[in-house]
Coordinates of C-alpha atoms in Angstrom, one line a residue:
Chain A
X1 CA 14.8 10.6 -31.6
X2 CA 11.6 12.5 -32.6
X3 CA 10.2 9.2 -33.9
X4 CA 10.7 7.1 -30.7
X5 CA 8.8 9.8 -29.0
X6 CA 5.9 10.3 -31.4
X7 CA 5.9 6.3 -31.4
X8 CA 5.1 6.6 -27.6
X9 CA 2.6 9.0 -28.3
X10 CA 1.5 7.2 -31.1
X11 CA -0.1 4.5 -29.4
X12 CA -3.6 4.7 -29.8
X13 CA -6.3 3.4 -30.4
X14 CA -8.4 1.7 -33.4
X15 CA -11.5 2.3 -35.6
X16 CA -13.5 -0.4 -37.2
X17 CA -15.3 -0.9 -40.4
X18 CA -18.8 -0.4 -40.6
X19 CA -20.3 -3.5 -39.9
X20 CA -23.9 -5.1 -39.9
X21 CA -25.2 -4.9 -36.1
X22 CA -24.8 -8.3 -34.9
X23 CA -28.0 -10.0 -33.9
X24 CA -26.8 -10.7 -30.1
X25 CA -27.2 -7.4 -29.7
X26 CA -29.8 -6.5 -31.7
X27 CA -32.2 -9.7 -30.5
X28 CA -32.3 -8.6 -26.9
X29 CA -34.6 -5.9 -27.8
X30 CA -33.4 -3.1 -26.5
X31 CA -33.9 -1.0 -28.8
X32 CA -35.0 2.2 -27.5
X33 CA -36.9 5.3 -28.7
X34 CA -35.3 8.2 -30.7
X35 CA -33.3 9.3 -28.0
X36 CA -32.2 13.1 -27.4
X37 CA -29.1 12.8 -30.1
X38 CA -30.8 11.3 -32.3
X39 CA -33.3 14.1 -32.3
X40 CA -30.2 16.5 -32.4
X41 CA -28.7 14.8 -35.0
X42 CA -31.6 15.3 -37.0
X43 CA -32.4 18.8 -36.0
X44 CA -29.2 19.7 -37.7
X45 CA -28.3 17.1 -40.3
X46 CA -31.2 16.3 -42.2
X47 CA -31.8 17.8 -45.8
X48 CA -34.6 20.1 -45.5
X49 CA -37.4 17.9 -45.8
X50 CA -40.3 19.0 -48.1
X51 CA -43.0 17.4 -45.7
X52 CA -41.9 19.0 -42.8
X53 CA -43.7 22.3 -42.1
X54 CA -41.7 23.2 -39.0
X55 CA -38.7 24.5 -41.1
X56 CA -38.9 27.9 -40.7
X57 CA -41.5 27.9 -37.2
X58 CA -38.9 28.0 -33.8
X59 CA -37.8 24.6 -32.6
X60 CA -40.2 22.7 -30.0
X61 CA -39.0 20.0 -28.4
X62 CA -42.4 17.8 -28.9
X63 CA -43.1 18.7 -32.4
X64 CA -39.5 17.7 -32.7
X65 CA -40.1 14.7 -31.4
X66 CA -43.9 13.7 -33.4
X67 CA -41.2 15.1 -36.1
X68 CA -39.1 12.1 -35.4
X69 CA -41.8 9.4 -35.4
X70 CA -43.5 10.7 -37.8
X71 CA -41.3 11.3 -40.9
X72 CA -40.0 8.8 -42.9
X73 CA -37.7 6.9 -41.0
X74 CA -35.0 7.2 -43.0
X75 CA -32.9 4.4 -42.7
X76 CA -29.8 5.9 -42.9
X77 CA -30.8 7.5 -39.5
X78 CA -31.5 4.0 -38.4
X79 CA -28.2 2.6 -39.7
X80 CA -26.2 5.4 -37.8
X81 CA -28.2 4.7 -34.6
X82 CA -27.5 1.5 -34.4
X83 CA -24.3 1.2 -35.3
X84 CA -23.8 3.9 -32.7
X85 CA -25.9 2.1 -30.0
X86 CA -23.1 -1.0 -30.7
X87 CA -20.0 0.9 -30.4
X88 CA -21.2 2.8 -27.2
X89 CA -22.2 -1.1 -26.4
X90 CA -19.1 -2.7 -27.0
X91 CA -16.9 -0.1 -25.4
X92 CA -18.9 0.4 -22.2
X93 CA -16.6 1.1 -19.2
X94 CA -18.9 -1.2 -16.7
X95 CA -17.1 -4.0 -19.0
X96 CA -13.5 -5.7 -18.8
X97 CA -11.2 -3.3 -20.7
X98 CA -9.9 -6.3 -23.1
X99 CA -13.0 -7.6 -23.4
X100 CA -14.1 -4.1 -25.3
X101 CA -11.4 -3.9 -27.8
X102 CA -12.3 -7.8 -28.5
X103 CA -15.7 -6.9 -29.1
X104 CA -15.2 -4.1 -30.6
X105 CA -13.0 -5.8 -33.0
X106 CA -15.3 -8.8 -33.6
X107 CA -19.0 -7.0 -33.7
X108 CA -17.8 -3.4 -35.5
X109 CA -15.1 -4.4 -37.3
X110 CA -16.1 -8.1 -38.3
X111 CA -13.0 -9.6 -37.2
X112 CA -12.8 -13.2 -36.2
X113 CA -11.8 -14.3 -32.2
X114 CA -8.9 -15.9 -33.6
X115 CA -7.8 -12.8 -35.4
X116 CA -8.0 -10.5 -32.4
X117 CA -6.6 -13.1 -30.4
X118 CA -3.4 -13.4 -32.5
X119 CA -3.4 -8.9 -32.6
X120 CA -3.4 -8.9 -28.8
X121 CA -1.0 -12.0 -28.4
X122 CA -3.5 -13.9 -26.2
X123 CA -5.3 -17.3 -26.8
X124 CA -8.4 -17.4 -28.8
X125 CA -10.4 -19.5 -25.8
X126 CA -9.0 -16.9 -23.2
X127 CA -9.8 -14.1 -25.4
X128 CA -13.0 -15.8 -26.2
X129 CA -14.2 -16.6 -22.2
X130 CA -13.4 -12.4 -21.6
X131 CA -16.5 -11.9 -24.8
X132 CA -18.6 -14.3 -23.4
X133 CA -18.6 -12.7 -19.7
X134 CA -18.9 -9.5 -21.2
X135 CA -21.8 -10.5 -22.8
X136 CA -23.3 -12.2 -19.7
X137 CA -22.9 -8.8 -17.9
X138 CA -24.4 -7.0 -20.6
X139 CA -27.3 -9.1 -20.4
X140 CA -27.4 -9.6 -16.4
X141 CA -26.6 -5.9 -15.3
X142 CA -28.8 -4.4 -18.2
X143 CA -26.1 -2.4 -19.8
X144 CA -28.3 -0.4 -22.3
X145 CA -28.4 -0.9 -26.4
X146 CA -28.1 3.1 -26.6
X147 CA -26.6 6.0 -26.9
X148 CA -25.8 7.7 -24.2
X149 CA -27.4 11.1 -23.3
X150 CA -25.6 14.4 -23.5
X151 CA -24.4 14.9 -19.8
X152 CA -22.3 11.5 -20.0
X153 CA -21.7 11.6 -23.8
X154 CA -17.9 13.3 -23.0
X155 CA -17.2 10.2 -20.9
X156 CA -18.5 7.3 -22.5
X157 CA -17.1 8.6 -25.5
X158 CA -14.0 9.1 -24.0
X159 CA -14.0 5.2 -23.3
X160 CA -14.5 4.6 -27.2
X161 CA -12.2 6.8 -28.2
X162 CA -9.6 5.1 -25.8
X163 CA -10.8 1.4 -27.5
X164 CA -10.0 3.3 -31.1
X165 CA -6.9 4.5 -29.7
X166 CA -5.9 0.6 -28.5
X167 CA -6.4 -0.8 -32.0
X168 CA -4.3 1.8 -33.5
X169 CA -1.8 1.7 -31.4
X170 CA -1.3 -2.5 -31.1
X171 CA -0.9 -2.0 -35.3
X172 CA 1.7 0.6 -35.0
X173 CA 4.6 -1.4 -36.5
X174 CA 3.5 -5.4 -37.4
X175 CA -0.1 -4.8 -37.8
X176 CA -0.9 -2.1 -40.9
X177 CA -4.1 -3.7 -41.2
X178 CA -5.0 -3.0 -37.5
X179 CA -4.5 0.6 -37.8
X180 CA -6.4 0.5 -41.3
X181 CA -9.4 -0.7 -39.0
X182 CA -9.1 1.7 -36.3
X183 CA -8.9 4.4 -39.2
X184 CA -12.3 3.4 -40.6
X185 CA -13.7 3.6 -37.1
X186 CA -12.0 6.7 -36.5
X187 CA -13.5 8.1 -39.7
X188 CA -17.3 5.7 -38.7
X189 CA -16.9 7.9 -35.4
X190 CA -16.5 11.5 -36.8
X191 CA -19.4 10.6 -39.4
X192 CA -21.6 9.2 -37.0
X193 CA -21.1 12.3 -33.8
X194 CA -18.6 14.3 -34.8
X195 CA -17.2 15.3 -31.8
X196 CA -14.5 17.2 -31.5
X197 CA -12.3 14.5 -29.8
X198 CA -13.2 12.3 -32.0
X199 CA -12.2 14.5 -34.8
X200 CA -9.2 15.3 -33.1
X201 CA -8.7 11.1 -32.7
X202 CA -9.0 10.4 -36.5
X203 CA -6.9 13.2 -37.3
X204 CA -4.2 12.3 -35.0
X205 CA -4.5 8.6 -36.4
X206 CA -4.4 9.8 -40.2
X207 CA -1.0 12.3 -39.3
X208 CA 0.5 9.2 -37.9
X209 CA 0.2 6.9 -40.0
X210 CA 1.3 9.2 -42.9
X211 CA 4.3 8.4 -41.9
X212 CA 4.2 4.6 -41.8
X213 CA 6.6 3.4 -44.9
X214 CA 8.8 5.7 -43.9
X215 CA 9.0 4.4 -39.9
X216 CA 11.0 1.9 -40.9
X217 CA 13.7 0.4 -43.3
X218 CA 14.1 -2.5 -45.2
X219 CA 15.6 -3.9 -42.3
X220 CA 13.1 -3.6 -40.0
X221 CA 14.9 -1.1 -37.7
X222 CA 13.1 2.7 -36.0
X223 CA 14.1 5.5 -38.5
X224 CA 14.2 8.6 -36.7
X225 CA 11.8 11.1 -38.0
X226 CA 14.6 13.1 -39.1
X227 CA 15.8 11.1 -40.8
X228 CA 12.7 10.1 -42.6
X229 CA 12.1 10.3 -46.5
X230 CA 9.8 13.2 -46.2
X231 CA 8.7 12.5 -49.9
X232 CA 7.3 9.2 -48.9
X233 CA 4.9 10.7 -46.5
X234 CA 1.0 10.4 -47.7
X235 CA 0.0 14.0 -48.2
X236 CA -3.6 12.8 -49.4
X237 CA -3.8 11.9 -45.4
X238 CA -2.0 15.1 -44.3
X239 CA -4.6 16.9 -45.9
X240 CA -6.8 15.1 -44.4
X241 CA -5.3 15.2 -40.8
X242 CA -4.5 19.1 -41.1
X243 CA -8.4 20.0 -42.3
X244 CA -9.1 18.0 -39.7
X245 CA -6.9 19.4 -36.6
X246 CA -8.2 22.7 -37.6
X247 CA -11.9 21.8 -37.8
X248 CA -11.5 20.8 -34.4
X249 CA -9.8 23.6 -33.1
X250 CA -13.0 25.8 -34.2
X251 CA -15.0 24.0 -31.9
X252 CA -12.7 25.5 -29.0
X253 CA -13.1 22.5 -27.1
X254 CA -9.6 21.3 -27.4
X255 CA -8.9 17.8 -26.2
X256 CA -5.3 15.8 -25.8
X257 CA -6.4 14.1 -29.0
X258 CA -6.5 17.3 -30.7
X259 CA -3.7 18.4 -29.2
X260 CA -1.7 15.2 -29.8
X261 CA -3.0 15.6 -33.6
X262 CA -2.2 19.2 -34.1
X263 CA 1.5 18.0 -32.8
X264 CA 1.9 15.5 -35.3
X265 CA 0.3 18.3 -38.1
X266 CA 2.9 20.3 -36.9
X267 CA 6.0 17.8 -37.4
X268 CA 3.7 17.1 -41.0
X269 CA 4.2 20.4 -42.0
X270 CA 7.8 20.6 -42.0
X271 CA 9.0 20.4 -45.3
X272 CA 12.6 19.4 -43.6
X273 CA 13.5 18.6 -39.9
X274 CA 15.2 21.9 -39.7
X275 CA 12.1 23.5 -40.2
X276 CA 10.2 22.3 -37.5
X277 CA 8.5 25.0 -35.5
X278 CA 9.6 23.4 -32.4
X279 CA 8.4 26.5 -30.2
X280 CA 5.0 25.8 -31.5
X281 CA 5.0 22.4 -30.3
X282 CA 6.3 23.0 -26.9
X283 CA 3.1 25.3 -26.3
X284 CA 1.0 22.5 -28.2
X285 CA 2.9 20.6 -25.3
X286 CA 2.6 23.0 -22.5
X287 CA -1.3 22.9 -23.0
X288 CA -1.1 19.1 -23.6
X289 CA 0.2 18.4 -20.2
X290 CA -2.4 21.1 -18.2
X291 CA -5.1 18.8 -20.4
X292 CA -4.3 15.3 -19.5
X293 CA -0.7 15.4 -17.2
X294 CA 1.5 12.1 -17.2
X295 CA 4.9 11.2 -17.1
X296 CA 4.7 10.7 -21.1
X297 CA 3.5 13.7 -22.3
X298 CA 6.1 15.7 -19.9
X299 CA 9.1 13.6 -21.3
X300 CA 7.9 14.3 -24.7
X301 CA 7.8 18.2 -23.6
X302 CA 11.4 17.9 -22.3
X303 CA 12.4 16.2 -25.9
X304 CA 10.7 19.3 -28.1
X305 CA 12.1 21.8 -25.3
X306 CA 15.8 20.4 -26.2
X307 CA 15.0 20.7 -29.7
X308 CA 14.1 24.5 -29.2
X309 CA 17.0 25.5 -26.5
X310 CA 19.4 22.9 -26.7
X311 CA 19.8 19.1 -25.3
X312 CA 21.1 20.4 -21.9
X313 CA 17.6 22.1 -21.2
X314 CA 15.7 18.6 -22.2
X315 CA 18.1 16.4 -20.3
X316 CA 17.8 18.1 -17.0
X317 CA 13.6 18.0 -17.2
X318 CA 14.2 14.5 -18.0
X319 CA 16.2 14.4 -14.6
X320 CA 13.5 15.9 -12.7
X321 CA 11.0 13.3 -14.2
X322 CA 13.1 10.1 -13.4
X323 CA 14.0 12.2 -9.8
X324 CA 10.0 11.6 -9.2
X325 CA 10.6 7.9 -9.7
X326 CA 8.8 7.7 -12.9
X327 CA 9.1 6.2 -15.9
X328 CA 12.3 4.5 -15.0
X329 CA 11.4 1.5 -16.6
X330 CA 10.3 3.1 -19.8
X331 CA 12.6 2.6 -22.9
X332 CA 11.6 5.5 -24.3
X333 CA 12.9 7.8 -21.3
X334 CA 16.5 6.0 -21.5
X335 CA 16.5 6.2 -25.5
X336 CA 15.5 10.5 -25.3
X337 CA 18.5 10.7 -22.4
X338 CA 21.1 8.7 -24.5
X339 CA 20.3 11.0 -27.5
X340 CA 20.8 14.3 -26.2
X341 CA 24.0 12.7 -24.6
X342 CA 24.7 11.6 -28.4
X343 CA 23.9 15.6 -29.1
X344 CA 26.1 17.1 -27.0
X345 CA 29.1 13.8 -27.3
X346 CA 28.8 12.8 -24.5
X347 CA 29.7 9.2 -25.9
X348 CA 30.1 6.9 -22.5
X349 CA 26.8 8.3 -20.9
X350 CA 24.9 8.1 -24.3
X351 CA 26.2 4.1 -24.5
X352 CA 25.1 3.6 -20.9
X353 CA 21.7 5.1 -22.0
X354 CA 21.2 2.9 -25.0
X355 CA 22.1 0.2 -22.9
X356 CA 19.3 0.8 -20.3
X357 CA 17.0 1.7 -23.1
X358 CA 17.6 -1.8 -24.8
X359 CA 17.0 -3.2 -21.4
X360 CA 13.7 -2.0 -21.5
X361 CA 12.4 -2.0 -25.0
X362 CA 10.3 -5.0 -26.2
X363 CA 9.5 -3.9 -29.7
X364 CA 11.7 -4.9 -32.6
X365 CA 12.0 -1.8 -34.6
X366 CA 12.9 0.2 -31.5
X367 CA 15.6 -2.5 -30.6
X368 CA 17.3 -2.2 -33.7
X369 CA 17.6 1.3 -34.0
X370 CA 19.3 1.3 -30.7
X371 CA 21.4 -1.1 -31.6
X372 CA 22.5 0.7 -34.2
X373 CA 23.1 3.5 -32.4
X374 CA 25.7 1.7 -30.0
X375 CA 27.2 0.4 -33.5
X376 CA 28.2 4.3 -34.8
X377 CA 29.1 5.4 -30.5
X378 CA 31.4 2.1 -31.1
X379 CA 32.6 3.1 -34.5
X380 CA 33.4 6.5 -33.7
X381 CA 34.9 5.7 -30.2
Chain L
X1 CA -34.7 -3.6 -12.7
X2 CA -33.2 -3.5 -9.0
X3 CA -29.9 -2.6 -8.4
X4 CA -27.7 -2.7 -4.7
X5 CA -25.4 0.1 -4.1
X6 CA -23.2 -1.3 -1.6
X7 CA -21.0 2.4 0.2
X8 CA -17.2 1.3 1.0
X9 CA -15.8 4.5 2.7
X10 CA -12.5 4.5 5.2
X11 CA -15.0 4.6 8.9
X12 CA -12.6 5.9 10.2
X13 CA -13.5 9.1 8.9
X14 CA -16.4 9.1 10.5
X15 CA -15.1 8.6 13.5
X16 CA -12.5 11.4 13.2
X17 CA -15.4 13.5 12.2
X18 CA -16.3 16.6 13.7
X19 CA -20.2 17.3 15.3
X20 CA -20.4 20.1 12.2
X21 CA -18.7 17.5 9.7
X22 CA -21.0 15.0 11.0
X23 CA -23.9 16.9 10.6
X24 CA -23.0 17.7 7.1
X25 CA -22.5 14.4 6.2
X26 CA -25.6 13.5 7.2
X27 CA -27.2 16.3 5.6
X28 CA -25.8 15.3 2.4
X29 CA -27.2 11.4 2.6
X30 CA -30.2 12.4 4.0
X31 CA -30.9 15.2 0.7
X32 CA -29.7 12.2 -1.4
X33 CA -32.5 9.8 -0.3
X34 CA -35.2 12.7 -0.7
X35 CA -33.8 13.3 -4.0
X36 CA -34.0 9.5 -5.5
X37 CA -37.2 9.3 -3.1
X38 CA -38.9 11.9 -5.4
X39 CA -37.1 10.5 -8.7
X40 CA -38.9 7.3 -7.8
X41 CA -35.5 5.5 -8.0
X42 CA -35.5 4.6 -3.9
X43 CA -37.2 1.2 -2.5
X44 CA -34.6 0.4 0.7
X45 CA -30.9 1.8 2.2
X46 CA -29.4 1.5 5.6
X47 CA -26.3 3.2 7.2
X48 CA -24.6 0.4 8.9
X49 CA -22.8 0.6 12.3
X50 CA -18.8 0.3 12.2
X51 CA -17.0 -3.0 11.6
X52 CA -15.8 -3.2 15.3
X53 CA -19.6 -4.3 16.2
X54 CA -19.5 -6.7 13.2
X55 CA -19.6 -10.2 14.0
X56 CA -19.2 -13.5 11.6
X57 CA -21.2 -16.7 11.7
X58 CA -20.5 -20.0 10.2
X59 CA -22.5 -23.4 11.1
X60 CA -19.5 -26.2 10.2
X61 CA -20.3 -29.7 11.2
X62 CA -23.6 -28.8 12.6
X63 CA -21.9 -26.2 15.1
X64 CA -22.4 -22.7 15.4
X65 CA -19.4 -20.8 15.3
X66 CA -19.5 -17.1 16.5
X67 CA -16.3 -15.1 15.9
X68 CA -15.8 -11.4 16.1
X69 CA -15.0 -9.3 13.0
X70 CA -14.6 -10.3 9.7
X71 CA -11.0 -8.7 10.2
X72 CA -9.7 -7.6 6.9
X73 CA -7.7 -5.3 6.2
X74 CA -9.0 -3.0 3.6
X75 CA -8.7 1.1 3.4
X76 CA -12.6 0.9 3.2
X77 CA -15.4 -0.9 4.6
X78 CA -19.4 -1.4 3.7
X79 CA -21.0 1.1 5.5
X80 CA -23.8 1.2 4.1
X81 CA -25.9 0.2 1.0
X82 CA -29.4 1.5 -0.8
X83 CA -31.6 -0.5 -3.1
X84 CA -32.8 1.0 -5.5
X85 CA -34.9 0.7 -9.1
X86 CA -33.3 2.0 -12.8
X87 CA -34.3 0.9 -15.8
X88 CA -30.7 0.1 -17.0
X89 CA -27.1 -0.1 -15.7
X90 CA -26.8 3.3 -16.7
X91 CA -29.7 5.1 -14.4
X92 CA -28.5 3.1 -11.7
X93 CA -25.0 4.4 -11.9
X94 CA -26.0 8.2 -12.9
X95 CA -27.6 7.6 -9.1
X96 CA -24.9 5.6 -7.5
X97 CA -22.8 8.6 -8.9
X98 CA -24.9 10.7 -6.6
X99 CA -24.1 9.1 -3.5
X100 CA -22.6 10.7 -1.1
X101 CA -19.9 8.2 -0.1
X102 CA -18.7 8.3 -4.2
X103 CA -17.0 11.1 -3.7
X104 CA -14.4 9.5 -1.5
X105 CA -15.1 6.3 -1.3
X106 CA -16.0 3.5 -3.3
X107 CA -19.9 2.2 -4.4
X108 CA -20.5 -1.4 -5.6
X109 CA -23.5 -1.9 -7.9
X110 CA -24.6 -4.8 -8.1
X111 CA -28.0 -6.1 -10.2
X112 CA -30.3 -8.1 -8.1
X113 CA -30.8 -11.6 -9.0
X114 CA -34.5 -11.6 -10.1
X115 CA -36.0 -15.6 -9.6
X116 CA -39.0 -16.3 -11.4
X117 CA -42.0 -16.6 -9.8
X118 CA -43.2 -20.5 -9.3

């Protein structure tokens, strides 16, 4: 049941390769000067340099910036700017949301139109029209080649983030290579502004997809993540993840991302299912849905709730959320409903369940797993 | 660069309003315009009279046709627009951000269409 959940949760976004600028871009000139993060970035990145004699004098803001012209510019500072300048590009929220994952997929990540056409199940001249507008408007309404300044940083990242999130997410089960790319942008991201979203992003992307031989079986069906080969998981990525989560936890700016990763570090933790700390993650949860409320993250509460006081507790939040006329067409509602029905035998309700879940679910994996499910209500009836 | 912010708000707000509402609302436009005045981002805006006084006209066949409205039904209505200058789409919606009329209503950017000069 877990699984299904975290698979709803799951759902993000990408992360690209590092990828030449391309010259579209790049030829409109609009390259700008060292802007105020770039200066920042400097300010507290940058190997002490031997030439620079303002080390140990107090920072000023104009010898900072004849600092920035002045020094060798240092390519890598270049390279980070502008691949920057193209993501914040790509993924600007003045533009068609399909259109940025497209061209975040094609200029970032070097995929081909027909590749990103056959991810997102559209046509390559549809997807292809949506790039070429996008690109009109970014010429016509001057969307900058830039990085955005501090006050609108947490939004426009926020909006890059979310592109990440999409790429992830549409390689959750068929597309392994899909999430590999929106892991390497995840990772580009935290290298390039390493923010504590986006560390909280890459973490909760890494976590995730620890988990991905073990999602599902040979025949292609959901397993549960209790019933998941816990040896199989990646540790190397755990690690990774866990360092992570807690790295962005010091910056005390705690985002859902972070939130949503520290869940999954949580559930990474457990060395079995029985020792999950489920009262941990239902105050992960309870600070989750204050953060960023929706339907999904309160049915996912009410799932760890029944897992900490007992199916009855969970079923009857998920009431109340289907009572406010939500969700009701989501699989995943139907599917937590008919397993705590499974939990307490409640056989007939937990086959209706299943039966509206399978009504609603479109993915594979998540169909057969319900399927099976009928199968042993069936068997044992 | 030149950029029209085009205000959609529900009008009847304003006429529901209150003198003291009123007076803030205008308050707030009119520190608004100071403020992008002084910024140097203003060149032009207008606060348009409601809908009800609007009226449409097509010439069809030669013939002038006069017609009251435009009647749609939408929750808001242009009431109102300023022109202004930003360097990129950015500036321009950091100020359009700044409008009043965001805040419950809707603004409309839109980039001028710059001809070249003959």
């Amino acid at each position: 049941m877990q699984d299904a959940f975290a698979a709803a949760l799951e759902r993000w976004p990408i992360e690209g390769t590092p990828a030449n600028p391309r010259s579209w871009l790049i030829s409109t000139g609009r390259f700008k000067a060292i802007d105020r993060l770039r200066k920042t970035r400097r300010e507290v990145s940058s190997p002490p340099d031997p030439l620079s004699l303002e080390v140990s004098s107090p920072p000023d803001p104009l010898s900072l910036r004849e600092r920035g012209d002045d020094i060798s510019e240092s390519e890598d500072y270049d390279v980070v700017d502008d691949r920057l300048r193209l993501i914040f590009t790509c993924c600007h929220p003045a533009l068609n949301p399909d259109a940025q994952v497209a061209m975040t997929l094609r200029e970032i990540c070097g995929l081909t139109t027909e590749q990103v056409a056959a991810a997102f199940l559209t046509n390559a001249p549809t997807l292809a029209q949506r790039i070429v507008r996008a690109k009109a408007k970014i010429r016509d309404a001057k969307i900058p080649y830039e990085i955005p300044e501090r006050r609108d940083l947490p939004e426009r990242l926020a909006s890059v983030l979310h592109v990440v999130y999409l790429v992830f997410n549409q390689g959750y089960f068929t597309r392994p290579d899909l999430a590999v790319e929106a892991i390497r942008l995840g990772r580009l991201l935290v290298e390039l502004l390493p923010e504590p979203e986006a560390i909280g992003l890459l973490a909760l992307m890494l976590l995730h997809d620890a988990r991905r031989a073990t999602r599902t079986n040979g025949k292609g069906e959901l397993v549960p993540l209790e019933e998941q080969d816990r040896s199989q998981w990646n540790r190397e990525q755990i690690k990774e993840g866990i360092v992570l989560v807690e790295r962005g936890f010091s910056s005390r700016q705690i985002g859902p991302y972070l939130l949503q990763a520290a869940i999954a570090a949580v559930h990474a933790d457990a060395a079995t299912p029985a020792e999950t700390d489920w009262s941990e993650i239902v105050g992960l949860y309870d600070v989750l849905s204050r953060a960023d409320p929706s339907p999904v993250i309160a049915l996912n509460r009410a799932a760890a709730i029944a897992m900490r006081d007992g199916p009855q507790h969970g079923l009857e939040l998920i009431d109340e959320i289907l009572a406010r006329d939500e969700l009701g067409e989501y699989h995943l509602v139907h599917a937590a409903r008919a397993d705590l029905f499974r939990r307490l035998g409640k056989k007939a309700d937990a086959i209706a369940a299943y039966n509206q879940a399978l009504a609603h679910a479109v993915e594979e994996p998540v169909r057969r797993l319900m399927q099976r499910r009928l199968r042993e209500l069936g068997e044992t009836a | 660069m030149r950029y029209l912010c085009l205000i959609y708000e529900d009008e009847k707000w304003w006429e529901k309003a209150t003198e003291s509402d009123m007076q803030q609302g205008m308050a707030e436009y009119n520190g608004f315009t100071e403020s992008i005045k002084k910024a140097g981002n203003y060149i032009g805006g207008e606060a348009l009279q409601p809908t009800k006084t609007a009226t449409s006209v097509r010439v069809r066949n030669g013939k002038i046709s006069t017609t009251d409205g435009p009647y749609v039904e939408t929750k808001e209505q242009l009431g109102g627009y300023y022109l202004i200058k930003a360097k990129d789409l950015n500036e321009a919606v950091q100020v359009a951000s700044r409008i009043p009329g965001a805040k419950n209503g809707t603004v409309e950017v839109r980039p001028v269409m710059e001809f070249d000069q003959p």
